[in-house]
Amino acid sequence: MSKRTEKTIVDIAEELNLSVSTVSRALNDHPNISAKTKEKVKKMARKMGYRPNTMAAGLRNNKSKTIGLVVPRISMFFPATISTVIQNKLQEHGYNLLICQSNDSYEQEIALADTLYSARVDALAVSTTLYTTDFSHFDVFIENNIPLVFFDRVPKDYNVKVIKGDDYLGGLTVTKHLIERGCKDIVHISGPLTCNLYIERVAGYKSALQQHKIPFKKSRIFYHELTRENALQTCEKIFAQQPYPDGIFAANDTTAITILEYCRKIKLRVPEDIKIAGYSNDPRTEIITPSITSVDQYPALMGEKVAAALLELLQQSKPVQQKYNEEIIPIKLIARASTEGPVVKVRGKKK
Amino acid sequence: MSKRTEKTIVDIAEELNLSVSTVSRALNDHPNISAKTKEKVKKMARKMGYRPNTMAAGLRNNKSKTIGLVVPRISMFFPATISTVIQNKLQEHGYNLLICQSNDSYEQEIALADTLYSARVDALAVSTTLYTTDFSHFDVFIENNIPLVFFDRVPKDYNVKVIKGDDYLGGLTVTKHLIERGCKDIVHISGPLTCNLYIERVAGYKSALQQHKIPFKKSRIFYHELTRENALQTCEKIFAQQPYPDGIFAANDTTAITILEYCRKIKLRVPEDIKIAGYSNDPRTEIITPSITSVDQYPALMGEKVAAALLELLQQSKPVQQKYNEEIIPIKLIARASTEGPVVKVRGKKK
C-alpha cells in the first residue's frame, strides 16, 4: 500500500518563497491575491501533491468545490443525460461532479453515501435505487447542513428538495393513447412498487382504464426490475396462452424494445396485432422498426432544475434549511409507429 | 455555507464507551475486532457524521477504500459498460468507485484529476479525452505512489499500466471486410489524431487499402469528434458530388447510424448502393434496419482487466513501481446487414 508524506501549505510557501497566508488565500481564491500568484501557487500545490484536506485542523469550513451524484445506472439514457446536464451547469460555477452508480443495490447506495460524505462533497444529488424506502443513510448530510436534492426516484416524507417527473400523468396519457388507438386489453409492465414513480405510473394506468370503463385485471400487470432478461420472461408468460393482449404499456424502453423483438419472433405484427408503448424516450425507440411510442421526460430540463436547486442551497449563507419541497417536470407523449392505427371512439368520459 | 464541527474517533469512543484503539481498528476492519463491534462503531460513526479524513494528522497511511475513474462520456455504451464492470469487480474487494466524465475537455480532465486526488482515492483509472497529449496532470498520482491505470484511450510514453483494444487490427479488419464485399472507394471517418486509437485505426485502414492495391486518397478521410452533428456535416460534404463512395468505415457507431439515416433520406440503398460499418458494437447497431456491421471491443473483458490491474497494484506492499506496460484486448468483426453482399475476388495479398 502507498506511503505518502503529505505536503502542507507551509511546504508550498517555502518552495515559492511566499508567506503561508498568501498561499492559503491563493488556494482559497481570495480576491486580494493576483490571478498570477494564484496560478503559481496552485501549480506548485499540484506539483507537490498537496491535498486541501490536509489543511490545519482548525480550518473546519473548507469547501471542496465538489458535488456528489448518486444514480442507479450511468448507462441508462435518462440518468446519463441528466448527469451530463448537471455536470455542465455546475462546472459553470466552478464545481466538479463525482458520479456514483448504485446498480439498484440498497446496500451499495448506503456505502456510496458514506464514500461521498468522506470525499467531502459540498452537496449531493440522488436518484435512489428501486428498493430504497428508508433514507436515513442520507441523514448525515442534512445534520451537517450539506445540501441534498433528490430527483426522478425520490422520497415522499423526507426533508429534502425533490424534483420529479409527472409519472401519474405519464401512465394516464400512455394508457389513454392505447385505448384511443383501439386497445381493449392492455398489459402494464411496471417496476417494483417500492419506487415512487412506478406507483404513480400504475395509478395513471388504472385511472385511464377506469375512465374508459375497462375493467382492471390484476393478472394483466407485472412487476419486476425492468431488465431485458425480465422482459423476456414476462413475454413467455404473456404469450403462453390466448387471448393475447392487444396493447402493452411498458414502464421503460428496454422492456418495450425487448417485447417488440419478441413479438416479431412469434410473428405478431406491431402495430396491427398488438400495440406497444415504452417510457423515457430512449433514442433506441426512434431507430428501431417500427419506431416505438414513448414518453419524453425532459431529462435536460430535469438536470437543469437539479443543478439550480443545488446552487441555490449552496448559496445560502446560514445553515441550510432543508424541507420537503416538490417540483414537477412535465411529460410529453411521443406517438410513433408501434401504436399507429385509426383513432377509435371509446367509451367513457370525454377529455 | 455549511459550518461543521467535525467528529473524531475520540468522540465515537466516548459515545460507545469503547477504547479509541478499538474504534480505530473497527473502522479499519481489523481482524481482531468482531463483526458486531465493527457494525456498531460504523453505525455510530455514520450517525455522528464522522469523516475518516479527519483522523489524527499522524495517520498518514489511511486508505479511503475509494477508487477514481475518469472517462470521456458516461453515456457512451463502451465506457459505460467498462465502468460498470470495473465497479462490480472492485466492489467485491470492498472498494467504491467515484466516476468522473471529462466530456472530452482537456481542462476538465485536469480539474477532475485534482478533484479525485483531493478526494483521496487509493487508485485511479483513466480513459483520456480526445485531445490529451500531455499527461503531467496525473504525475501527482505517480509521485505519491497511487496506482494509475489507463485504458482504451491511453498514453504511449508514460510510466503507467495501459490496457487497450487492438485498434490497428480493428481498422484493418473492417476495411478488408468492405473490400471483400466489393467496395473499391471507401471513405474513413476518424476521430482526431491526437488520440492513440484513431491513429491506429487509420493505419489499419491504410494497410488494408495497400494490401489490396487500392490507392489511398487523402480526400476520402475525415477527422472530427465523432458526434451526430459532425457526422451530418460530413455527409453533406461526402454526398455533395459524384462519384459517391461505395463503402464507409466510421470509427464509431453513432457516426455509422447517422450516415445510415442520411443515406435512407437521399434514397441510397444500404447495402446495395453503399455499405456502412461502425465501431464498438453499440446495441443500437443491432436494432436498426438494416443492422450495422461493427467491431466488438469486448468492453466487459477490458473492464475486468482494468479492475485486476488496479487490484494488483493496490496489493503491492512497497511503493508502487509504475512502468509502461501494455496489455492488448482482442477485437472481433460483427458482420451485419449493412455490409451484406457476395464476397468478391479482390486483388492483393492472400490472407
XYZ file of C-alpha atoms in Angstrom:
702
model
C 0.000 0.000 0.000
C 1.201 3.507 -0.768
C 3.007 5.619 1.809
C 2.538 9.319 1.422
C 4.332 12.188 3.047
C 1.626 14.777 2.871
C 2.596 18.288 1.936
C 1.160 21.281 3.758
C 0.735 24.913 2.769
C 3.930 25.592 4.752
C 5.874 23.450 2.267
C 4.324 25.297 -0.660
C 5.104 28.667 0.933
C 8.749 27.666 1.468
C 9.098 26.356 -2.059
C 7.732 29.563 -3.582
C 9.236 31.939 -1.019
C 5.807 33.306 -0.198
C 4.074 33.798 3.151
C 1.853 30.996 4.414
C -1.127 33.334 4.497
C -0.592 34.291 0.854
C -0.518 30.620 -0.126
C -3.627 29.910 1.924
C -5.502 32.830 0.405
C -4.325 31.960 -3.115
C -5.630 28.421 -2.718
C -8.942 29.790 -1.457
C -9.304 32.270 -4.326
C -9.111 35.295 -2.066
C -9.844 38.487 -4.077
C -6.741 40.282 -2.749
C -4.413 37.783 -4.402
C -3.481 38.282 -8.060
C -4.511 35.773 -10.687
C -0.834 35.222 -11.482
C 0.056 34.349 -7.892
C -2.995 32.102 -7.602
C -1.947 30.215 -10.668
C 1.638 29.898 -9.479
C 0.535 28.626 -6.055
C -1.991 26.186 -7.485
C 0.510 24.834 -9.965
C 3.059 24.255 -7.218
C 0.379 22.734 -4.979
C -0.474 20.297 -7.757
C 3.176 19.525 -8.417
C 3.836 18.847 -4.739
C 0.787 16.653 -4.407
C -0.810 18.934 -1.843
C -4.338 17.873 -0.831
C -6.588 20.623 0.556
C -7.953 18.195 3.153
C -4.625 18.192 4.942
C -5.107 21.818 5.894
C -4.578 22.653 9.534
C -7.236 21.027 11.636
C -8.532 24.421 12.693
C -9.885 25.087 9.212
C -13.268 23.440 9.601
C -15.070 25.361 6.972
C -13.180 24.273 3.887
C -15.067 23.767 0.662
C -14.141 21.025 -1.750
C -15.931 22.625 -4.711
C -17.025 19.084 -5.424
C -20.575 17.809 -5.664
C -21.670 14.198 -5.414
C -24.234 12.453 -7.566
C -25.727 9.000 -6.980
C -27.731 7.418 -9.808
C -28.974 3.855 -10.308
C -27.116 3.195 -13.579
C -24.957 5.521 -15.626
C -25.550 3.530 -18.797
C -29.284 4.284 -18.938
C -30.194 7.106 -21.293
C -32.285 9.073 -18.793
C -29.854 9.314 -15.820
C -26.871 9.663 -18.189
C -28.445 12.702 -19.854
C -29.418 14.267 -16.530
C -25.927 13.664 -15.100
C -24.260 15.384 -18.029
C -26.528 18.433 -17.819
C -25.994 18.699 -14.049
C -22.238 18.462 -14.575
C -22.149 21.130 -17.270
C -24.265 23.548 -15.220
C -22.251 23.043 -12.039
C -18.979 23.397 -13.913
C -20.014 26.885 -14.976
C -19.993 27.680 -11.266
C -16.634 26.041 -10.583
C -17.879 22.740 -9.173
C -16.688 19.297 -10.206
C -19.019 16.333 -10.131
C -18.291 12.900 -8.645
C -20.731 10.367 -10.067
C -21.554 7.079 -8.336
C -23.867 4.334 -9.507
C -25.783 2.194 -7.043
C -26.634 -0.515 -9.592
C -30.020 -0.580 -7.848
C -28.431 -2.075 -4.730
C -29.662 -0.532 -1.467
C -26.501 -1.664 0.375
C -24.363 -0.120 -2.334
C -26.281 3.152 -2.051
C -25.541 3.281 1.689
C -21.839 2.665 1.011
C -21.772 5.370 -1.666
C -23.450 7.917 0.608
C -20.641 7.254 3.111
C -17.996 7.442 0.403
C -19.228 10.778 -0.915
C -19.561 12.163 2.593
C -15.968 11.153 3.287
C -14.912 12.665 -0.017
C -16.230 15.942 1.474
C -18.674 16.881 -1.207
C -20.268 20.297 -0.741
C -23.667 18.997 -1.842
C -25.307 15.778 -3.019
C -27.926 14.898 -5.653
C -29.548 11.457 -5.589
C -31.833 9.307 -7.684
C -32.407 6.271 -5.460
C -32.403 2.539 -6.114
C -35.661 0.753 -6.906
C -35.735 -0.543 -3.335
C -34.855 2.480 -1.214
C -37.685 3.170 1.223
C -35.522 4.142 4.222
C -33.448 7.248 3.560
C -31.628 7.533 6.888
C -28.228 6.905 5.278
C -28.562 10.458 3.949
C -29.349 11.952 7.393
C -25.689 12.749 7.929
C -25.831 15.254 5.082
C -28.852 17.036 6.498
C -27.420 17.028 10.018
C -24.222 18.580 8.732
C -26.001 21.175 6.610
C -24.829 19.699 3.334
C -27.394 20.487 0.611
C -29.271 17.409 -0.550
C -31.520 17.187 -3.631
C -33.404 14.116 -4.889
C -34.629 13.660 -8.449
C -36.659 11.192 -10.523
C -36.676 8.407 -7.932
C -37.408 10.326 -4.769
C -38.620 10.012 -1.172
C -42.061 11.188 -0.118
C -41.590 12.010 3.547
C -38.087 13.288 3.900
C -36.978 16.866 4.406
C -35.317 17.449 1.091
C -35.825 19.187 -2.207
C -37.440 16.796 -4.679
C -37.544 17.160 -8.482
C -39.582 14.550 -10.274
C -41.442 13.749 -13.449
C -45.225 13.720 -13.695
C -45.421 9.941 -13.596
C -49.135 9.744 -12.861
C -49.899 11.840 -15.927
C -47.408 9.777 -17.924
C -49.126 6.488 -17.045
C -52.531 8.012 -17.708
C -51.525 9.517 -21.054
C -49.909 6.373 -22.481
C -52.823 4.144 -21.459
C -55.428 6.561 -22.853
C -53.451 6.737 -26.095
C -53.523 2.931 -26.416
C -57.277 2.895 -25.698
C -57.908 5.604 -28.286
C -55.978 3.513 -30.810
C -58.391 0.626 -30.206
C -56.738 -1.410 -27.440
C -59.178 -3.078 -25.074
C -56.877 -5.481 -23.243
C -53.751 -3.666 -22.129
C -50.918 -5.275 -20.181
C -48.834 -2.994 -17.980
C -45.265 -3.951 -17.099
C -44.148 -1.959 -14.076
C -41.077 -1.614 -11.914
C -41.360 -2.642 -8.246
C -43.775 -0.629 -6.112
C -41.024 0.226 -3.621
C -40.193 3.021 -6.065
C -42.405 6.129 -6.146
C -42.553 6.600 -9.880
C -43.910 3.123 -10.623
C -46.665 3.542 -8.035
C -47.686 6.674 -9.913
C -47.495 5.186 -13.395
C -49.609 2.234 -12.244
C -52.127 4.700 -10.768
C -52.245 6.513 -14.102
C -52.761 3.202 -15.952
C -55.626 2.262 -13.627
C -57.259 5.701 -13.912
C -57.251 5.538 -17.697
C -58.897 2.103 -17.662
C -61.491 3.328 -15.192
C -62.222 6.484 -17.183
C -62.922 4.290 -20.199
C -64.871 1.673 -18.243
C -62.347 -1.064 -18.979
C -62.150 -3.439 -16.028
C -58.757 -3.610 -14.315
C -57.379 -7.161 -14.116
C -54.647 -7.958 -11.627
C -53.367 -10.662 -13.977
C -52.597 -8.012 -16.630
C -49.986 -6.219 -14.572
C -46.424 -7.441 -13.969
C -43.829 -6.094 -11.559
C -40.066 -6.561 -11.859
C -36.752 -4.795 -12.390
C -37.185 -3.668 -15.945
C -34.247 -5.522 -17.488
C -34.092 -7.306 -20.826
C -33.990 -10.714 -19.110
C -37.089 -9.934 -17.024
C -38.896 -8.642 -20.111
C -38.217 -11.906 -21.952
C -39.512 -13.973 -19.029
C -42.627 -11.816 -18.862
C -43.178 -12.287 -22.610
C -43.068 -16.082 -22.083
C -45.855 -15.683 -19.521
C -47.955 -13.211 -21.508
C -47.872 -15.197 -24.736
C -48.152 -18.636 -23.126
C -51.917 -18.596 -23.582
C -54.655 -16.936 -25.626
C -56.158 -14.433 -25.740
C -53.097 -12.253 -26.281
C -53.362 -8.649 -25.110
C -53.854 -6.060 -27.871
C -51.692 -3.456 -26.164
C -48.656 -3.379 -23.873
C -47.541 -0.379 -21.848
C -44.011 -0.993 -20.562
C -42.674 1.319 -17.857
C -39.327 1.596 -19.613
C -37.986 1.468 -23.157
C -35.632 -1.503 -22.720
C -38.720 -3.566 -21.876
C -40.701 -2.155 -24.819
C -37.850 -2.920 -27.248
C -37.493 -6.473 -25.939
C -41.236 -7.069 -26.312
C -41.187 -5.708 -29.865
C -38.386 -8.123 -30.785
C -40.256 -10.987 -29.104
C -43.479 -10.210 -31.000
C -41.501 -10.160 -34.253
C -40.137 -13.608 -33.388
C -43.593 -15.100 -32.763
C -44.943 -13.408 -35.924
C -47.225 -10.934 -34.213
C -47.489 -7.744 -36.247
C -46.814 -4.437 -34.485
C -48.959 -2.279 -34.526
C -51.627 -4.307 -36.401
C -51.955 -7.238 -33.974
C -50.573 -5.624 -30.880
C -49.548 -2.081 -29.956
C -46.524 -1.351 -27.772
C -45.507 1.757 -25.822
C -42.470 2.383 -23.637
C -41.316 5.162 -21.311
C -38.396 7.662 -21.261
C -37.896 8.314 -24.984
C -34.593 6.460 -25.207
C -33.014 7.174 -28.633
C -33.294 3.462 -29.471
C -37.111 3.814 -29.664
C -36.680 6.084 -32.648
C -34.254 3.968 -34.673
C -35.949 0.573 -34.289
C -38.512 -0.559 -36.905
C -41.334 0.030 -36.201
C -40.364 3.021 -34.069
C -41.787 2.824 -30.555
C -44.196 5.243 -28.892
C -42.686 6.568 -25.669
C -42.834 9.393 -23.118
C -40.388 12.271 -23.154
C -39.472 13.141 -19.567
C -37.359 16.171 -20.488
C -34.126 14.940 -18.890
C -32.222 18.107 -19.842
C -34.817 20.263 -18.073
C -34.715 17.996 -15.031
C -30.910 18.192 -14.954
C -31.048 21.979 -15.107
C -33.547 22.120 -12.248
C -31.406 19.806 -10.122
C -28.299 21.924 -10.749
C -30.236 25.122 -9.987
C -31.592 23.656 -6.739
C -28.093 22.584 -5.647
C -26.629 26.006 -6.458
C -29.426 27.789 -4.627
C -28.878 25.711 -1.500
C -25.105 26.193 -1.771
C -25.549 29.956 -1.856
C -27.398 30.070 1.459
C -25.039 31.666 3.934
C -26.775 30.280 7.012
C -27.054 26.583 7.774
C -29.165 25.134 5.010
C -32.805 24.702 5.923
C -33.855 21.551 4.139
C -37.549 20.914 3.966
C -39.727 18.807 1.731
C -40.347 20.769 -1.431
C -41.527 19.102 -4.625
C -41.028 20.334 -8.175
C -42.747 18.531 -11.062
C -41.253 18.260 -14.558
C -43.836 17.835 -17.335
C -44.050 14.844 -19.662
C -44.962 14.539 -23.330
C -46.275 11.550 -25.274
C -44.203 10.830 -28.387
C -46.541 8.786 -30.617
C -44.696 6.571 -33.110
C -45.352 3.659 -35.467
C -45.720 0.991 -32.752
C -49.127 2.373 -31.755
C -50.324 3.595 -35.145
C -53.888 2.920 -36.206
C -57.186 4.670 -36.681
C -58.413 6.640 -33.684
C -61.456 4.766 -32.420
C -64.427 6.040 -30.490
C -64.048 4.915 -26.927
C -66.491 4.671 -24.105
C -66.084 6.752 -21.009
C -65.510 10.345 -20.091
C -64.813 12.906 -22.761
C -61.470 14.655 -22.323
C -22.128 27.781 3.511
C -22.212 24.915 5.963
C -20.345 25.018 9.280
C -19.306 21.644 10.546
C -17.961 20.606 13.890
C -16.011 17.570 12.809
C -16.203 14.469 14.980
C -13.122 12.385 15.730
C -12.685 8.758 16.739
C -12.334 10.011 20.311
C -15.947 11.238 20.182
C -17.122 7.901 18.814
C -15.197 6.017 21.518
C -16.755 8.167 24.248
C -20.238 7.749 22.851
C -19.921 3.949 22.707
C -17.821 3.576 25.850
C -15.102 1.812 23.870
C -11.370 2.438 23.711
C -10.082 4.724 20.987
C -7.922 1.929 19.594
C -10.932 -0.379 19.344
C -12.828 2.274 17.403
C -9.855 2.899 15.136
C -9.407 -0.790 14.420
C -13.129 -1.340 13.918
C -13.201 1.450 11.355
C -10.194 -0.078 9.613
C -11.692 -3.593 9.547
C -9.014 -5.042 11.795
C -9.417 -8.856 12.008
C -9.267 -8.846 15.828
C -12.477 -6.848 16.115
C -15.809 -8.690 15.971
C -18.241 -8.079 13.143
C -20.804 -6.903 15.703
C -18.485 -4.260 17.160
C -17.451 -3.131 13.687
C -21.050 -2.645 12.735
C -21.850 -0.768 15.952
C -18.856 1.531 15.502
C -19.555 2.164 11.838
C -23.202 2.898 12.535
C -22.283 5.398 15.246
C -19.593 6.915 13.013
C -22.213 7.408 10.323
C -24.713 8.829 12.799
C -22.188 11.295 14.167
C -21.097 12.371 10.719
C -17.552 11.175 11.234
C -15.315 11.507 8.180
C -12.263 9.247 8.035
C -10.210 12.113 6.626
C -10.349 13.923 9.939
C -8.254 11.225 11.555
C -5.348 12.485 13.591
C -2.806 14.104 11.325
C -0.226 11.498 12.270
C -2.133 8.821 10.416
C -0.634 9.392 7.022
C -1.322 5.994 5.636
C -5.095 5.977 5.719
C -6.958 4.264 2.938
C -10.190 5.638 1.603
C -11.208 2.324 0.007
C -12.278 4.541 -2.858
C -11.070 4.391 -6.439
C -11.423 7.119 -9.034
C -12.377 6.689 -12.674
C -12.199 9.323 -15.404
C -13.952 8.588 -18.699
C -14.810 10.864 -21.631
C -18.587 10.348 -21.506
C -20.626 8.083 -19.248
C -23.494 7.959 -21.726
C -21.493 6.136 -24.405
C -22.057 2.389 -24.492
C -18.391 1.401 -24.413
C -17.151 3.421 -21.392
C -20.468 2.866 -19.559
C -20.099 -0.906 -19.852
C -16.449 -0.831 -18.801
C -17.240 1.433 -15.832
C -19.930 -0.910 -14.559
C -17.692 -3.969 -14.815
C -14.836 -2.152 -13.044
C -17.231 -1.075 -10.301
C -18.641 -4.554 -9.760
C -15.192 -6.147 -9.620
C -13.794 -3.552 -7.226
C -16.840 -3.766 -5.009
C -16.135 -7.451 -4.459
C -12.905 -6.246 -2.856
C -14.537 -3.560 -0.738
C -13.770 -0.568 -2.929
C -16.251 2.098 -4.009
C -15.910 3.843 -7.328
C -16.108 7.585 -7.974
C -16.798 8.202 -11.665
C -15.978 11.484 -13.407
C -16.603 12.415 -17.012
C -14.299 14.795 -18.840
C -16.749 15.488 -21.669
C -13.649 15.363 -23.872
C -12.391 18.611 -22.340
C -8.678 18.606 -21.520
C -9.127 21.405 -18.967
C -11.922 19.458 -17.322
C -9.726 16.358 -17.163
C -7.042 18.331 -15.309
C -9.636 19.630 -12.826
C -11.014 16.117 -12.291
C -7.559 14.668 -11.662
C -7.143 17.300 -8.937
C -10.603 16.613 -7.548
C -10.037 12.862 -7.312
C -6.611 13.377 -5.796
C -8.157 15.623 -3.153
C -10.900 13.081 -2.597
C -8.044 10.744 -1.574
C -8.706 7.912 -3.951
C -6.493 4.875 -3.380
C -6.066 4.371 -7.139
C -7.151 5.904 -10.438
C -8.228 4.519 -13.818
C -8.399 6.847 -16.820
C -9.587 6.866 -20.402
C -8.429 10.246 -21.662
C -10.104 12.971 -23.694
C -9.635 13.038 -27.467
C -7.111 15.840 -27.019
C -4.913 14.701 -24.142
C -1.319 14.512 -25.321
C 0.304 15.864 -22.139
C -0.333 13.619 -19.144
C 1.517 15.596 -16.470
C -1.678 16.337 -14.549
C -1.502 12.689 -13.486
C 2.125 12.946 -12.282
C 0.952 13.668 -8.769
C -0.514 10.171 -8.536
C 2.707 8.508 -9.650
C 4.823 10.707 -7.390
C 2.662 9.759 -4.433
C 2.615 6.049 -5.261
C -1.075 5.982 -6.079
C -1.745 3.227 -8.630
C -2.672 4.576 -12.042
C -4.086 2.559 -14.950
C -5.084 3.852 -18.395
C -7.474 2.087 -20.738
C -8.864 2.452 -24.281
C -7.608 5.985 -24.843
C -4.117 5.780 -23.453
C -0.693 7.461 -23.441
C 2.251 5.971 -25.296
C 5.220 7.266 -23.363
C 4.127 7.473 -19.764
C 5.079 5.143 -16.952
C 1.729 3.525 -16.358
C -0.144 0.317 -16.962
C -2.046 0.552 -20.245
C -4.955 -1.670 -21.350
C -6.165 -1.057 -24.864
C -8.016 -2.537 -27.793
C -6.297 -3.789 -30.910
C -7.254 -0.739 -32.914
C -4.841 -1.345 -35.772
C -6.292 -4.811 -36.317
C -9.802 -3.352 -35.983
C -9.215 -0.772 -38.709
C -7.547 -3.373 -40.918
C -10.298 -5.959 -40.431
C -13.206 -3.616 -41.147
C -11.577 -2.187 -44.267
C -10.660 -5.638 -45.621
C -14.224 -6.797 -44.967
C -15.582 -3.881 -47.024
C -13.119 -4.632 -49.833
C -14.073 -8.309 -49.812
C -17.722 -7.271 -50.112
C -16.891 -5.376 -53.279
C -16.111 -1.844 -52.101
C -13.475 -0.057 -54.143
C -13.886 3.509 -52.902
C -14.020 3.528 -49.108
C -14.387 6.676 -47.015
C -12.988 6.559 -43.489
C -14.376 8.851 -40.807
C -11.901 9.080 -37.954
C -11.626 10.817 -34.603
C -8.834 13.400 -34.166
C -5.279 12.084 -34.438
C -4.416 13.472 -31.002
C -5.944 10.240 -29.715
C -3.946 6.998 -29.971
C -6.728 4.711 -31.080
C -7.697 6.755 -34.120
C -4.093 6.858 -35.290
C -4.113 3.057 -35.183
C -7.485 2.600 -36.874
C -6.374 4.920 -39.673
C -3.157 2.895 -40.010
C -5.243 -0.281 -40.283
C -7.463 1.329 -42.926
C -4.425 2.391 -44.956
C -2.787 -1.047 -44.663
C -5.903 -2.796 -45.936
C -6.065 -0.476 -48.967
C -2.391 -1.039 -49.657
C -2.663 -4.811 -49.319
C -5.412 -4.746 -51.948
C -3.653 -2.228 -54.196
C -6.345 0.384 -53.757
C -4.779 3.850 -53.828
C -5.186 5.870 -50.619
C -6.811 9.265 -51.214
C -6.424 11.990 -48.619
C -9.794 13.409 -49.685
C -11.518 10.159 -48.604
C -10.635 10.527 -44.939
C -12.327 12.893 -42.488
C -11.295 13.791 -38.936
C -13.578 15.172 -36.254
C -15.151 14.479 -32.863
C -17.442 11.666 -33.788
C -20.747 13.290 -32.833
C -24.072 13.116 -34.650
C -23.761 16.758 -35.702
C -20.297 16.239 -37.165
C -21.465 13.098 -38.961
C -24.287 15.047 -40.623
C -21.900 17.790 -41.747
C -19.533 15.171 -43.158
C -22.416 13.522 -45.040
C -23.194 16.888 -46.645
C -19.607 17.004 -47.884
C -19.366 13.364 -48.982
C -22.617 13.399 -50.944
C -22.247 16.922 -52.359
C -20.676 15.499 -55.512
C -20.432 12.299 -57.554
C -18.985 9.760 -57.553
C -20.321 8.626 -54.199
C -18.144 6.201 -52.248
C -19.339 2.588 -52.238
C -18.264 1.975 -48.641
C -17.936 3.978 -45.427
C -15.948 2.897 -42.380
C -16.907 5.100 -39.442
C -14.707 4.989 -36.339
C -17.733 4.904 -34.055
C -21.318 3.643 -34.187
C -23.038 6.986 -33.630
C -21.437 8.148 -36.858
C -22.367 4.921 -38.706
C -26.014 5.207 -37.561
C -26.212 8.859 -38.613
C -24.791 8.018 -42.045
C -27.272 5.167 -42.476
C -30.162 7.522 -41.725
C -28.723 10.112 -44.114
C -28.393 7.549 -46.919
C -32.001 6.491 -46.341
C -33.035 10.150 -46.672
C -31.237 10.617 -50.005
C -32.590 7.256 -51.257
C -29.296 5.406 -51.339
C -29.831 1.726 -50.608
C -27.727 0.128 -47.859
C -26.037 -2.312 -48.537
C -26.831 -2.408 -52.306
C -25.599 1.092 -53.251
C -23.302 1.737 -50.324
C -22.003 -0.378 -47.443
C -21.542 1.043 -43.941
C -19.550 -0.201 -40.951
C -19.154 1.306 -37.485
C -17.008 0.557 -34.438
C -17.715 -0.551 -30.822
C -20.760 -2.789 -31.304
C -23.169 -0.386 -29.620
C -26.520 -2.200 -29.090
C -28.158 0.312 -31.432
C -26.287 -1.216 -34.390
C -28.229 -4.423 -33.871
C -31.739 -2.971 -33.601
C -31.591 -0.537 -36.528
C -32.732 -1.690 -40.010
C -30.559 -2.679 -41.762
C -28.434 -3.753 -38.801
C -24.937 -2.292 -38.927
C -21.632 -4.152 -39.139
C -19.407 -3.174 -36.241
C -16.417 -4.235 -34.137
C -16.833 -5.846 -30.738
C -14.144 -4.489 -28.424
C -15.035 -6.777 -25.508
C -15.753 -3.991 -23.016
C -16.536 -6.448 -20.206
C -13.146 -8.120 -20.652
C -11.420 -4.735 -20.743
C -13.236 -3.688 -17.547
C -12.140 -6.894 -15.833
C -8.528 -6.348 -16.873
C -8.589 -2.751 -15.623
C -10.020 -3.834 -12.256
C -7.467 -6.656 -11.981
C -4.605 -4.270 -12.775
C -5.814 -1.796 -10.139
C -6.157 -4.520 -7.515
C -2.729 -5.923 -8.310
C -1.111 -2.506 -7.901
C -3.092 -1.898 -4.704
C -1.783 -5.137 -3.226
C 1.854 -4.173 -3.618
C 3.173 -3.551 -0.135
C 6.112 -1.450 -1.266
C 5.751 1.885 -3.036
C 4.127 1.094 -6.356
C 6.570 0.781 -9.232
C 4.680 2.163 -12.179
C 6.226 1.471 -15.542
C 4.887 1.394 -19.065
C 3.249 -1.964 -19.594
C 0.767 -2.543 -22.388
C -1.961 -5.159 -22.497
C -3.982 -5.657 -25.690
C -7.634 -6.711 -25.732
C -8.697 -8.540 -28.923
C -11.377 -7.326 -31.324
C -13.958 -9.181 -33.368
C -15.763 -8.108 -36.528
C -19.540 -8.446 -36.203
C -20.771 -8.605 -39.811
C -24.391 -7.497 -40.236
C -26.834 -6.485 -42.957
C -25.274 -3.086 -43.722
C -22.309 -4.760 -45.471
C -24.058 -7.799 -46.917
C -23.320 -8.865 -50.467
C -21.469 -11.517 -52.396
C -17.846 -11.988 -51.447
C -15.846 -10.747 -54.426
C -12.399 -11.686 -55.603
C -10.045 -8.928 -54.694
C -6.591 -8.051 -55.859
C -3.727 -8.113 -53.480
C -2.170 -10.398 -50.942
C -3.859 -13.604 -49.961
C -4.719 -13.850 -46.240
